[in-house]
Phi, psi and omega in degrees: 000135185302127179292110195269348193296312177328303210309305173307302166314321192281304153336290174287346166286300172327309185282335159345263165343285172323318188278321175283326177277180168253147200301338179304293178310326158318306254255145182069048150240161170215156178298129162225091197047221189271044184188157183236175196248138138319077186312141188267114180258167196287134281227322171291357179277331193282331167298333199244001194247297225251139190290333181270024148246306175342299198319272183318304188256359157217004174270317206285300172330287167297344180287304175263038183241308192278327168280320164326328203235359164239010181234008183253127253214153182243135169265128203301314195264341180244333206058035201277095179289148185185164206251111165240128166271014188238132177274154177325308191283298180304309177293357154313291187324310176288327188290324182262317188304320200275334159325306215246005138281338175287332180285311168277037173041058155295335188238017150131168201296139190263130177291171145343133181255046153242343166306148186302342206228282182344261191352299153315317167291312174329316170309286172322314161305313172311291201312323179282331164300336180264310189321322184246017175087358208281133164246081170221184184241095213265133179283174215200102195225140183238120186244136167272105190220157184259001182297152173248088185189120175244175165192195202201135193245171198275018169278311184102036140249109201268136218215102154267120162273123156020303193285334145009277189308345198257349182234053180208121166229054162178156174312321181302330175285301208295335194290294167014302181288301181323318195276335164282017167276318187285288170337306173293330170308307185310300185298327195095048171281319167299311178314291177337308181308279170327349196250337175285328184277326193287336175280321200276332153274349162307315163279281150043299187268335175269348173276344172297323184245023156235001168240058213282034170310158140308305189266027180277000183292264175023339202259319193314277198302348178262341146306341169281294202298342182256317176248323195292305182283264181344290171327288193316319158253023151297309191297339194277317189317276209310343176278351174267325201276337174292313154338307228251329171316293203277358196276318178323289217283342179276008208023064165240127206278082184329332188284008179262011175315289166292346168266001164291308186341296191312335214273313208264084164320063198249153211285133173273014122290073185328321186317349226219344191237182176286335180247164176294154189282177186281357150299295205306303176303325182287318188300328189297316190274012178271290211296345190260341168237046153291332163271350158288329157270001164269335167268358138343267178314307164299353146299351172059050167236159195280168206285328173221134163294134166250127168128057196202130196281151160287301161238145176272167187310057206295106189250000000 
């Protein structure tokens, strides 16, 4: 016969334990003598179970698996997919606030739109917008600044500095920039940009609240340097490769693409900037254009446009 003093002990502890704990909390624990242990489950029961892995690894996943795949958008001229989360209506929105700093000289006193240089970028803007079908209506600002430099914001306001005009000697140079403005507009590139920096601060704040080191600051320079700078000069390679589409189809004479290229000193270690170093661009535009200058030539233009300066004017 069995001795009952263990059984009864062993016993009145079980209900013990049982009465205090919830019934939720039994569940992975066993008797170990007098205490009880957490039983170690396998690291996917615990992933489909416990809300602090659920969160990070499988809602956060599954969520950007779905947007992903209901926000990805095609560029009309390379066919190139990608994902933008920024909507039309907020780059109206973002597009006109950047109006009205160009407008209140953020980058320096806006000429006239009567002015001699204006006029000329309008042209030019005119002639590539019908040429190629684009139905938008893009403003057109010349600003006095000596940077040699323009851009274009996701409103469809396009902005030339001044200093432009001082290493740009022929019509064919300025489309050569515009269309490579028009390009970015055209890919949705500002969107693009924006849909990359708000995914990348997201993870960013989760990776923070599931690792809280010291050294997780590290992650900001290594996201520039691993997606941020890399995107940017890809989005630049392609505005260059659209350029050269739209300039064709404009009868604006493509081959001047690399000595525009050349005029812009951008560093050659490309790894550290936003644009490709000046080889790297050229070599890209060597390869593209023999089909810009076969649609160049099947446009049938003539040697000179008339009513379009061979050089501007320098005032």
């Amino acid at each position: 016969m069995l001795p009952l003093y263990p059984l009864v002990r062993v016993a009145t502890r079980t209900v013990r334990y049982h009465a205090l704990m919830p019934t939720s909390a039994m569940r992975g624990t066993f008797l170990h003598g007098d205490r009880y242990t957490r039983e170690k489950r396998p690291f996917w029961k615990q992933l489909l179970t416990e809300a602090r892995y659920l969160v990070p690894f499988v809602f956060f996943p599954l969520g950007a698996a779905v947007i992903c795949v209901t926000h990805t958008e095609e560029v009309e001229m390379t066919g190139r997919r990608r994902v933008v989360l920024v909507s039309k209506r907020l780059e109206a929105i973002l597009g006109d606030s950047a109006r009205d700093e160009v407008l209140a000289g953020r980058y320096g006193a806006v000429l006239p739109a009567n002015s001699s240089l204006t006029k000329i970028v309008q042209k030019v803007v005119r002639r590539l917008t019908e040429a190629n079908q684009i139905n938008h209506n893009f403003s057109v600002f010349v600003v006095a600044n000596s940077q040699a430099n323009a851009f274009v914001t996701s409103g469809g306001t396009l902005v030339v500095f001044q200093g432009l005009f001082e290493i740009l000697q022929t019509q064919d140079e300025l489309a050569m920039i515009v269309a490579h403005e028009l390009g970015h507009f055209l890919a949705r590139h500002p969107a693009e940009e924006m849909t990359l920096s708000g995914v990348l601060m997201a993870l960013r704040q989760l990776i923070y609240i599931l690792f809280p080191l010291p050294y997780i600051e590290t992650i900001e320079p290594i996201s520039r340097f691993a997606f941020k700078l890399p995107r940017s000069r890809h989005l630049e390679s392609e505005a260059d490769f659209i350029a050269l589409k739209l300039m064709a189809r404009a009868c604006f004479d493509p081959r001047c693409a690399s000595t525009v290229l050349s005029k812009f000193g951008h560093a050659e270690n490309e790894w550290f900037s936003t644009h490709p170093s000046s080889d790297h661009r050229a070599h890209m535009v060597s390869e593209w254009m023999p089909s810009a200058v076969q649609t160049y030539r099947s446009s049938k233009c003539p040697s000179q446009v008339n009513g379009f300066f061979s050089r501007f004017v320098k005032k």
